[in-house]
Short mmCIF file of C-alpha atoms in Angstrom, two decimals:
data_model
loop_
_atom_site.label_atom_id
_atom_site.label_comp_id
_atom_site.label_asym_id
_atom_site.label_seq_id
_atom_site.Cartn_x
_atom_site.Cartn_y
_atom_site.Cartn_z
CA LYS N 1 13.37 34.79 -75.70
CA ASN N 2 15.42 37.90 -76.35
CA GLU N 3 16.09 38.88 -79.92
CA VAL N 4 19.77 39.42 -79.01
CA GLU N 5 21.70 37.12 -76.71
CA GLN N 6 25.19 37.86 -75.42
CA SER N 7 27.72 35.72 -73.63
CA PRO N 8 29.30 35.77 -71.20
CA GLN N 9 27.35 38.12 -68.92
CA ASN N 10 30.41 38.83 -66.82
CA LEU N 11 34.06 38.43 -67.66
CA THR N 12 37.21 39.02 -65.63
CA ALA N 13 40.58 38.92 -67.35
CA GLN N 14 44.20 39.59 -66.52
CA GLU N 15 45.85 42.48 -68.30
CA GLY N 16 47.24 41.31 -71.62
CA GLU N 17 44.76 38.50 -72.18
CA PHE N 18 42.84 38.00 -75.41
CA ILE N 19 39.11 38.50 -74.85
CA THR N 20 36.12 37.32 -76.86
CA ILE N 21 32.51 38.37 -76.38
CA ASN N 22 29.81 36.63 -78.38
CA CYS N 23 26.46 37.79 -79.72
CA SER N 24 23.67 35.79 -81.35
CA TYR N 25 20.53 37.31 -82.80
CA SER N 26 17.26 35.98 -84.12
CA VAL N 27 15.90 38.82 -86.28
CA GLY N 28 16.71 39.87 -89.81
CA ILE N 29 19.14 42.74 -89.55
CA SER N 30 20.34 45.68 -91.55
CA ALA N 31 23.36 46.19 -89.28
CA LEU N 32 24.88 44.99 -86.03
CA HIS N 33 26.56 47.35 -83.58
CA TRP N 34 29.04 46.80 -80.81
CA LEU N 35 28.74 49.46 -78.12
CA GLN N 36 30.82 50.30 -75.08
CA GLN N 37 29.20 51.70 -71.96
CA HIS N 38 31.28 53.05 -69.09
CA PRO N 39 30.04 53.68 -65.54
CA GLY N 40 27.87 56.79 -65.64
CA GLY N 41 26.00 55.55 -68.68
CA GLY N 42 27.50 57.16 -71.76
CA ILE N 43 27.54 54.84 -74.75
CA VAL N 44 30.17 54.83 -77.44
CA SER N 45 29.65 53.05 -80.72
CA LEU N 46 32.67 50.84 -81.44
CA PHE N 47 31.67 49.11 -84.64
CA MET N 48 28.84 48.84 -87.10
CA LEU N 49 28.85 45.66 -89.21
CA SER N 50 26.70 44.24 -91.92
CA SER N 51 29.22 41.64 -93.11
CA GLY N 52 32.75 40.37 -92.64
CA LYS N 53 35.21 41.83 -90.20
CA LYS N 54 36.35 45.23 -88.93
CA LYS N 55 39.41 46.19 -86.92
CA HIS N 56 40.13 49.31 -84.91
CA GLY N 57 43.28 49.32 -82.85
CA ARG N 58 43.14 46.37 -80.46
CA LEU N 59 39.48 45.71 -81.20
CA ILE N 60 38.22 43.31 -83.86
CA ALA N 61 34.58 42.60 -84.69
CA THR N 62 33.33 39.83 -86.93
CA ILE N 63 29.89 38.83 -88.14
CA ASN N 64 28.54 35.67 -89.77
CA ILE N 65 25.23 36.56 -91.37
CA GLN N 66 24.30 32.95 -92.17
CA GLU N 67 24.80 31.86 -88.57
CA LYS N 68 23.39 35.12 -87.11
CA HIS N 69 26.41 35.46 -84.88
CA SER N 70 28.97 38.14 -84.12
CA SER N 71 32.06 38.30 -81.94
CA LEU N 72 34.00 41.17 -80.43
CA HIS N 73 37.66 40.47 -79.71
CA ILE N 74 40.02 42.56 -77.62
CA THR N 75 43.72 41.81 -78.00
CA ALA N 76 46.27 42.67 -75.30
CA SER N 77 43.52 43.74 -72.89
CA HIS N 78 44.13 46.68 -70.58
CA PRO N 79 42.36 47.88 -67.40
CA ARG N 80 40.99 50.85 -69.33
CA ASP N 81 39.02 48.34 -71.43
CA SER N 82 36.89 47.61 -68.35
CA ALA N 83 33.33 48.49 -69.31
CA VAL N 84 30.05 46.95 -70.37
CA TYR N 85 30.03 45.83 -73.99
CA ILE N 86 26.63 45.72 -75.66
CA CYS N 87 25.62 44.07 -78.90
CA ALA N 88 22.74 45.72 -80.70
CA VAL N 89 21.00 44.99 -83.98
CA GLY N 90 18.96 47.23 -86.20
CA ASN N 91 16.38 45.26 -88.10
CA THR N 92 14.79 45.92 -91.45
CA GLY N 93 11.67 47.23 -89.72
CA ASN N 94 13.42 50.24 -88.16
CA GLN N 95 13.57 48.68 -84.72
CA PHE N 96 16.67 48.32 -82.63
CA TYR N 97 17.32 45.47 -80.22
CA PHE N 98 19.97 45.34 -77.54
CA GLY N 99 21.66 42.51 -75.71
CA THR N 100 21.89 42.76 -71.95
CA GLY N 101 25.60 43.46 -72.13
CA THR N 102 28.82 41.82 -71.04
CA SER N 103 30.52 43.38 -68.04
CA LEU N 104 34.28 43.19 -68.55
CA THR N 105 36.81 43.78 -65.80
CA VAL N 106 40.49 43.72 -66.69
CA ILE N 107 42.77 43.33 -63.70
CA PRO N 108 46.26 44.85 -63.76
CA ASP S 1 31.06 68.78 -84.61
CA ALA S 2 28.91 68.42 -81.53
CA GLY S 3 27.73 64.92 -80.76
CA VAL S 4 24.24 63.93 -79.73
CA THR S 5 23.18 66.27 -76.92
CA GLN S 6 20.66 65.29 -74.27
CA SER S 7 19.16 67.43 -71.57
CA PRO S 8 18.89 67.45 -68.69
CA THR S 9 21.63 65.06 -67.59
CA HIS S 10 19.91 64.18 -64.33
CA LEU S 11 16.54 64.90 -62.80
CA ILE S 12 14.36 63.77 -59.96
CA LYS S 13 10.58 63.65 -60.22
CA THR S 14 7.74 62.56 -57.99
CA ARG S 15 5.30 59.78 -58.82
CA GLY S 16 2.42 61.05 -60.92
CA GLN S 17 4.35 63.96 -62.39
CA HIS S 18 5.16 64.50 -66.02
CA VAL S 19 8.65 64.75 -67.54
CA THR S 20 10.06 65.98 -70.84
CA LEU S 21 13.47 64.87 -72.05
CA ARG S 22 15.24 66.52 -74.96
CA CYS S 23 17.66 65.35 -77.61
CA SER S 24 19.56 67.22 -80.29
CA PRO S 25 20.96 64.99 -83.03
CA ILE S 26 24.22 65.29 -84.88
CA SER S 27 24.00 67.86 -87.63
CA GLY S 28 22.72 66.20 -90.79
CA HIS S 29 21.11 63.27 -88.98
CA LYS S 30 17.40 63.05 -89.66
CA SER S 31 16.51 60.12 -87.41
CA VAL S 32 16.29 60.06 -83.63
CA SER S 33 15.64 57.01 -81.49
CA TRP S 34 14.86 56.78 -77.78
CA TYR S 35 15.80 53.94 -75.42
CA GLN S 36 15.19 53.16 -71.77
CA GLN S 37 17.89 51.44 -69.77
CA VAL S 38 16.91 50.20 -66.34
CA LEU S 39 19.81 49.59 -63.99
CA GLY S 40 21.52 46.30 -64.72
CA GLN S 41 19.74 45.67 -68.01
CA GLY S 42 20.36 46.41 -71.65
CA PRO S 43 18.58 49.33 -73.31
CA GLN S 44 15.02 48.83 -74.55
CA PHE S 45 13.76 50.52 -77.69
CA ILE S 46 11.00 53.11 -77.12
CA PHE S 47 10.56 55.13 -80.30
CA GLN S 48 12.18 55.99 -83.58
CA TYR S 49 11.44 59.14 -85.58
CA TYR S 50 12.56 60.00 -89.07
CA GLU S 51 11.72 63.23 -90.86
CA LYS S 52 9.28 64.11 -88.06
CA GLU S 53 7.29 60.91 -88.46
CA GLU S 54 7.16 57.97 -86.08
CA ARG S 55 8.83 55.00 -87.76
CA GLY S 56 8.93 52.53 -84.91
CA ARG S 57 7.52 52.00 -81.45
CA GLY S 58 8.61 49.57 -78.75
CA ASN S 59 6.47 47.87 -76.15
CA PHE S 60 5.84 50.86 -73.88
CA PRO S 61 2.53 52.16 -72.50
CA ASP S 62 0.73 55.18 -73.91
CA ARG S 63 2.13 57.28 -71.07
CA PHE S 64 5.23 57.48 -73.24
CA SER S 65 5.09 59.78 -76.24
CA ALA S 66 7.58 61.59 -78.40
CA ARG S 67 7.84 64.01 -81.25
CA GLN S 68 10.46 65.30 -83.65
CA PHE S 69 10.74 68.92 -84.65
CA PRO S 70 11.58 70.47 -88.04
CA ASN S 71 15.21 70.90 -86.92
CA TYR S 72 15.25 67.11 -86.18
CA SER S 73 15.59 67.56 -82.43
CA SER S 74 13.25 65.44 -80.37
CA GLU S 75 11.38 65.31 -77.10
CA LEU S 76 10.37 62.27 -75.11
CA ASN S 77 7.42 62.82 -72.78
CA VAL S 78 6.37 60.54 -69.97
CA ASN S 79 3.10 61.16 -68.10
CA ALA S 80 1.92 59.86 -64.73
CA LEU S 81 5.40 58.78 -63.72
CA LEU S 82 5.83 55.51 -61.89
CA LEU S 83 8.72 54.39 -59.71
CA GLY S 84 9.55 51.86 -62.42
CA ASP S 85 10.20 54.63 -64.91
CA SER S 86 13.43 55.39 -63.08
CA ALA S 87 16.11 54.67 -65.66
CA LEU S 88 18.72 56.08 -67.98
CA TYR S 89 17.03 57.41 -71.11
CA LEU S 90 19.28 57.31 -74.13
CA CYS S 91 18.87 59.09 -77.42
CA ALA S 92 20.63 58.09 -80.61
CA SER S 93 20.71 59.84 -83.94
CA SER S 94 21.48 58.42 -87.34
CA PRO S 95 21.36 59.68 -90.91
CA THR S 96 18.31 57.68 -91.95
CA GLY S 97 17.50 55.28 -89.12
CA GLN S 98 18.13 52.30 -91.37
CA GLY S 99 20.26 50.43 -88.83
CA TYR S 100 23.60 52.12 -89.44
CA GLY S 101 25.53 55.20 -88.37
CA TYR S 102 23.99 55.42 -84.92
CA THR S 103 25.56 57.84 -82.44
CA PHE S 104 24.40 57.84 -78.86
CA GLY S 105 24.03 60.67 -76.40
CA SER S 106 25.21 60.39 -72.82
CA GLY S 107 21.69 59.94 -71.55
CA THR S 108 19.34 61.48 -69.02
CA ARG S 109 19.24 59.80 -65.62
CA LEU S 110 15.64 59.99 -64.36
CA THR S 111 14.85 59.11 -60.78
CA VAL S 112 11.21 58.87 -59.73
CA VAL S 113 10.58 59.04 -55.99
#
């Protein structure tokens, strides 16, 4: 069993739709990260969370520490949002675990 | 400020050879972590270094080794390359390695033939 599970694995949406990607983890964490990876491999850190909710533009990330669950929401999705979104957790033992990613395609 | 810099960006090696990958962290970051991402999968943790000491190690064979220098840059070394080592190798730096403030480099794409 993976320490970090993401769903869905693949997601196709129409431009303008509201998108939710979910992440569940099984380890004790010091922080949870949402990452964006575009074709070619470069990774951009979108959010780092240890509690509550963060918002940046059209992106919102929430975390429920008790339930060991986080969600990434994209409002008014756009084709440029098409990428792989990865949930990753840093645990208290200095290790870092990644989900397998959610591949998002937004169709114009 | 420059971000996390990795070099080279791409390279091709032959089975059995040795490879060295390099990472320069963001100025002020004292922790560097290395990850392997095989095509179609999420990254897997290889090593974390903080203040030149190994702080964490993933489930990788002894062919993989790393070190961190006094200027906090880091090298990842892989000996006796196998075809299965072909992957994107990502480096991330953070201030302390305590699970926050990670910034990733663009990665080194290694192909073993």
